[in-house]
Each structure stands twice: as C-alpha cells, then as structure tokens.
C-alpha cells in the first residue's frame, strides 16, 4: 500500500466524522505515517506496531485541533453559524441608529450600506 492510500483512509475517516483536514495537517499525516502500510482498518507503523485509522485520527485531533474544520453547510443550525453570519442577521439597535443619525461623510454612507444590507431603513 502506498502512503496515498493511508492518507485517503485518514481523510475518509475524518469526513465520516464531519471534519475536513487542512494541508498542514495532511503534511503531518504524511510524515507520521511515512513507510507505514494499511491492512484493512489497521495502519502498521514500522517499529511501532499497529493502530486503527480511527485511533490515529483521534490522536491527530488531540495534537493538532486547529487542522480540523467543519465543512461549510448552507443548512446548518444557528448554533453552528459564525459570528459574522449571525451579525448579518441581527437587527441594528437604537444606539447604532443614533450614531447613524449623527454620522457624516463616508461614515454615514458606509453605515447606510450596512442598514440597507440588513433591510433596515431607520435613521436615514
């Protein structure tokens, strides 16, 4: 088996758990498992024994959690949305509209664009 097959197995296991791996993490996989062989769901690491793909993935996640991300899903619930996504949907408060009413120049035009993008026309 080639290292590519092992990397594919690790990627598949990550996808099955709902994760995508970044390129730096995949480089770590290639380094960690160089010279290893894959027999079914077991990775045989020369001089170190065997471990399952799931166990390796768990260990990798513990060592490099920033290399794991959740793929973007258009139908994800609010609990999984980013701050930016939530901010776009949140209504502008009264204090924001008060500042908008006093703003001038480019600040006023930028704030007007923000209000328009959120479907609000208060304070114009």
PDB file of N, CA and C in Angstrom, residues 12-50:
ATOM      1  N   UNK A  12     -10.991   9.967   4.640  1.00  0.00           N
ATOM      2  CA  UNK A  12     -12.331   9.369   4.649  1.00  0.00           C
ATOM      3  C   UNK A  12     -12.871   9.261   6.074  1.00  0.00           C
ATOM      4  N   UNK A  13     -12.013   8.844   6.993  1.00  0.00           N
ATOM      5  CA  UNK A  13     -12.432   8.737   8.396  1.00  0.00           C
ATOM      6  C   UNK A  13     -12.780  10.110   8.952  1.00  0.00           C
ATOM      7  N   UNK A  14     -12.004  11.123   8.597  1.00  0.00           N
ATOM      8  CA  UNK A  14     -12.285  12.488   9.058  1.00  0.00           C
ATOM      9  C   UNK A  14     -13.617  12.969   8.486  1.00  0.00           C
ATOM     10  N   UNK A  15     -13.843  12.741   7.204  1.00  0.00           N
ATOM     11  CA  UNK A  15     -15.103  13.155   6.587  1.00  0.00           C
ATOM     12  C   UNK A  15     -16.278  12.449   7.228  1.00  0.00           C
ATOM     13  N   UNK A  16     -16.109  11.161   7.550  1.00  0.00           N
ATOM     14  CA  UNK A  16     -17.184  10.406   8.194  1.00  0.00           C
ATOM     15  C   UNK A  16     -17.543  10.999   9.554  1.00  0.00           C
ATOM     16  N   UNK A  17     -16.582  11.633  10.199  1.00  0.00           N
ATOM     17  CA  UNK A  17     -16.828  12.273  11.493  1.00  0.00           C
ATOM     18  C   UNK A  17     -17.214  13.740  11.338  1.00  0.00           C
ATOM     19  N   UNK A  18     -17.352  14.217  10.083  1.00  0.00           N
ATOM     20  CA  UNK A  18     -17.789  15.585   9.823  1.00  0.00           C
ATOM     21  C   UNK A  18     -16.690  16.618   9.791  1.00  0.00           C
ATOM     22  N   UNK A  19     -15.446  16.190   9.573  1.00  0.00           N
ATOM     23  CA  UNK A  19     -14.312  17.111   9.553  1.00  0.00           C
ATOM     24  C   UNK A  19     -13.661  17.176   8.175  1.00  0.00           C
ATOM     25  N   UNK A  20     -13.036  18.309   7.916  1.00  0.00           N
ATOM     26  CA  UNK A  20     -12.138  18.474   6.776  1.00  0.00           C
ATOM     27  C   UNK A  20     -10.763  18.752   7.383  1.00  0.00           C
ATOM     28  N   UNK A  21      -9.714  18.249   6.746  1.00  0.00           N
ATOM     29  CA  UNK A  21      -8.353  18.452   7.248  1.00  0.00           C
ATOM     30  C   UNK A  21      -7.638  19.460   6.359  1.00  0.00           C
ATOM     31  N   UNK A  22      -6.889  20.375   6.972  1.00  0.00           N
ATOM     32  CA  UNK A  22      -6.151  21.343   6.169  1.00  0.00           C
ATOM     33  C   UNK A  22      -4.844  20.731   5.660  1.00  0.00           C
ATOM     34  N   UNK A  23      -4.155  21.440   4.789  1.00  0.00           N
ATOM     35  CA  UNK A  23      -2.948  20.906   4.151  1.00  0.00           C
ATOM     36  C   UNK A  23      -1.805  20.690   5.142  1.00  0.00           C
ATOM     37  N   UNK A  24      -1.686  21.533   6.153  1.00  0.00           N
ATOM     38  CA  UNK A  24      -0.622  21.361   7.150  1.00  0.00           C
ATOM     39  C   UNK A  24      -0.840  20.065   7.937  1.00  0.00           C
ATOM     40  N   UNK A  25      -2.076  19.784   8.253  1.00  0.00           N
ATOM     41  CA  UNK A  25      -2.392  18.549   8.971  1.00  0.00           C
ATOM     42  C   UNK A  25      -2.139  17.341   8.086  1.00  0.00           C
ATOM     43  N   UNK A  26      -2.456  17.460   6.813  1.00  0.00           N
ATOM     44  CA  UNK A  26      -2.185  16.343   5.894  1.00  0.00           C
ATOM     45  C   UNK A  26      -0.682  16.118   5.735  1.00  0.00           C
ATOM     46  N   UNK A  27       0.107  17.181   5.817  1.00  0.00           N
ATOM     47  CA  UNK A  27       1.569  17.025   5.783  1.00  0.00           C
ATOM     48  C   UNK A  27       2.033  16.263   7.021  1.00  0.00           C
ATOM     49  N   UNK A  28       1.418  16.545   8.161  1.00  0.00           N
ATOM     50  CA  UNK A  28       1.731  15.818   9.391  1.00  0.00           C
ATOM     51  C   UNK A  28       1.393  14.342   9.235  1.00  0.00           C
ATOM     52  N   UNK A  29       0.253  14.051   8.625  1.00  0.00           N
ATOM     53  CA  UNK A  29      -0.148  12.655   8.378  1.00  0.00           C
ATOM     54  C   UNK A  29       0.913  11.966   7.533  1.00  0.00           C
ATOM     55  N   UNK A  30       1.349  12.616   6.464  1.00  0.00           N
ATOM     56  CA  UNK A  30       2.357  12.022   5.577  1.00  0.00           C
ATOM     57  C   UNK A  30       3.663  11.752   6.318  1.00  0.00           C
ATOM     58  N   UNK A  31       4.057  12.676   7.177  1.00  0.00           N
ATOM     59  CA  UNK A  31       5.308  12.500   7.937  1.00  0.00           C
ATOM     60  C   UNK A  31       5.148  11.400   8.980  1.00  0.00           C
ATOM     61  N   UNK A  32       4.046  11.456   9.733  1.00  0.00           N
ATOM     62  CA  UNK A  32       3.807  10.452  10.775  1.00  0.00           C
ATOM     63  C   UNK A  32       3.767   9.034  10.215  1.00  0.00           C
ATOM     64  N   UNK A  33       3.159   8.893   9.060  1.00  0.00           N
ATOM     65  CA  UNK A  33       2.883   7.550   8.545  1.00  0.00           C
ATOM     66  C   UNK A  33       3.769   7.136   7.369  1.00  0.00           C
ATOM     67  N   UNK A  34       4.857   7.865   7.152  1.00  0.00           N
ATOM     68  CA  UNK A  34       5.794   7.510   6.078  1.00  0.00           C
ATOM     69  C   UNK A  34       6.319   6.096   6.317  1.00  0.00           C
ATOM     70  N   UNK A  35       6.251   5.265   5.303  1.00  0.00           N
ATOM     71  CA  UNK A  35       6.739   3.893   5.401  1.00  0.00           C
ATOM     72  C   UNK A  35       5.733   2.928   6.000  1.00  0.00           C
ATOM     73  N   UNK A  36       4.592   3.419   6.403  1.00  0.00           N
ATOM     74  CA  UNK A  36       3.561   2.566   7.003  1.00  0.00           C
ATOM     75  C   UNK A  36       2.778   1.836   5.927  1.00  0.00           C
ATOM     76  N   UNK A  37       2.064   0.813   6.358  1.00  0.00           N
ATOM     77  CA  UNK A  37       1.198   0.076   5.444  1.00  0.00           C
ATOM     78  C   UNK A  37      -0.202   0.021   6.033  1.00  0.00           C
ATOM     79  N   UNK A  38      -1.173  -0.155   5.153  1.00  0.00           N
ATOM     80  CA  UNK A  38      -2.569  -0.210   5.553  1.00  0.00           C
ATOM     81  C   UNK A  38      -3.103  -1.600   5.277  1.00  0.00           C
ATOM     82  N   UNK A  39      -3.655  -2.227   6.298  1.00  0.00           N
ATOM     83  CA  UNK A  39      -4.251  -3.542   6.136  1.00  0.00           C
ATOM     84  C   UNK A  39      -5.664  -3.456   6.679  1.00  0.00           C
ATOM     85  N   UNK A  40      -6.612  -3.235   5.786  1.00  0.00           N
ATOM     86  CA  UNK A  40      -7.998  -3.033   6.210  1.00  0.00           C
ATOM     87  C   UNK A  40      -8.123  -1.692   6.910  1.00  0.00           C
ATOM     88  N   UNK A  41      -8.453  -1.746   8.215  1.00  0.00           N
ATOM     89  CA  UNK A  41      -8.598  -0.528   9.002  1.00  0.00           C
ATOM     90  C   UNK A  41      -7.412  -0.308   9.939  1.00  0.00           C
ATOM     91  N   UNK A  42      -6.378  -1.124   9.785  1.00  0.00           N
ATOM     92  CA  UNK A  42      -5.198  -1.008  10.647  1.00  0.00           C
ATOM     93  C   UNK A  42      -4.016  -0.416   9.898  1.00  0.00           C
ATOM     94  N   UNK A  43      -3.355   0.514  10.543  1.00  0.00           N
ATOM     95  CA  UNK A  43      -2.133   1.113   9.994  1.00  0.00           C
ATOM     96  C   UNK A  43      -0.972   0.472  10.730  1.00  0.00           C
ATOM     97  N   UNK A  44      -0.061  -0.146   9.977  1.00  0.00           N
ATOM     98  CA  UNK A  44       1.144  -0.739  10.570  1.00  0.00           C
ATOM     99  C   UNK A  44       2.286   0.249  10.415  1.00  0.00           C
ATOM    100  N   UNK A  45       2.753   0.776  11.543  1.00  0.00           N
ATOM    101  CA  UNK A  45       3.832   1.763  11.547  1.00  0.00           C
ATOM    102  C   UNK A  45       5.130   1.012  11.836  1.00  0.00           C
ATOM    103  N   UNK A  46       6.125   1.120  10.942  1.00  0.00           N
ATOM    104  CA  UNK A  46       7.372   0.370  11.133  1.00  0.00           C
ATOM    105  C   UNK A  46       8.016   0.648  12.494  1.00  0.00           C
ATOM    106  N   UNK A  47       8.317  -0.417  13.217  1.00  0.00           N
ATOM    107  CA  UNK A  47       8.986  -0.302  14.503  1.00  0.00           C
ATOM    108  C   UNK A  47       8.112   0.173  15.647  1.00  0.00           C
ATOM    109  N   UNK A  48       6.830   0.418  15.381  1.00  0.00           N
ATOM    110  CA  UNK A  48       5.960   0.938  16.440  1.00  0.00           C
ATOM    111  C   UNK A  48       4.685   0.130  16.625  1.00  0.00           C
ATOM    112  N   UNK A  49       4.391  -0.790  15.748  1.00  0.00           N
ATOM    113  CA  UNK A  49       3.172  -1.589  15.879  1.00  0.00           C
ATOM    114  C   UNK A  49       2.061  -1.098  14.979  1.00  0.00           C
ATOM    115  N   UNK A  50       0.833  -1.455  15.347  1.00  0.00           N
ATOM    116  CA  UNK A  50      -0.342  -1.119  14.531  1.00  0.00           C
ATOM    117  C   UNK A  50      -1.353  -0.325  15.337  1.00  0.00           C
TER     118      UNK A  50
END
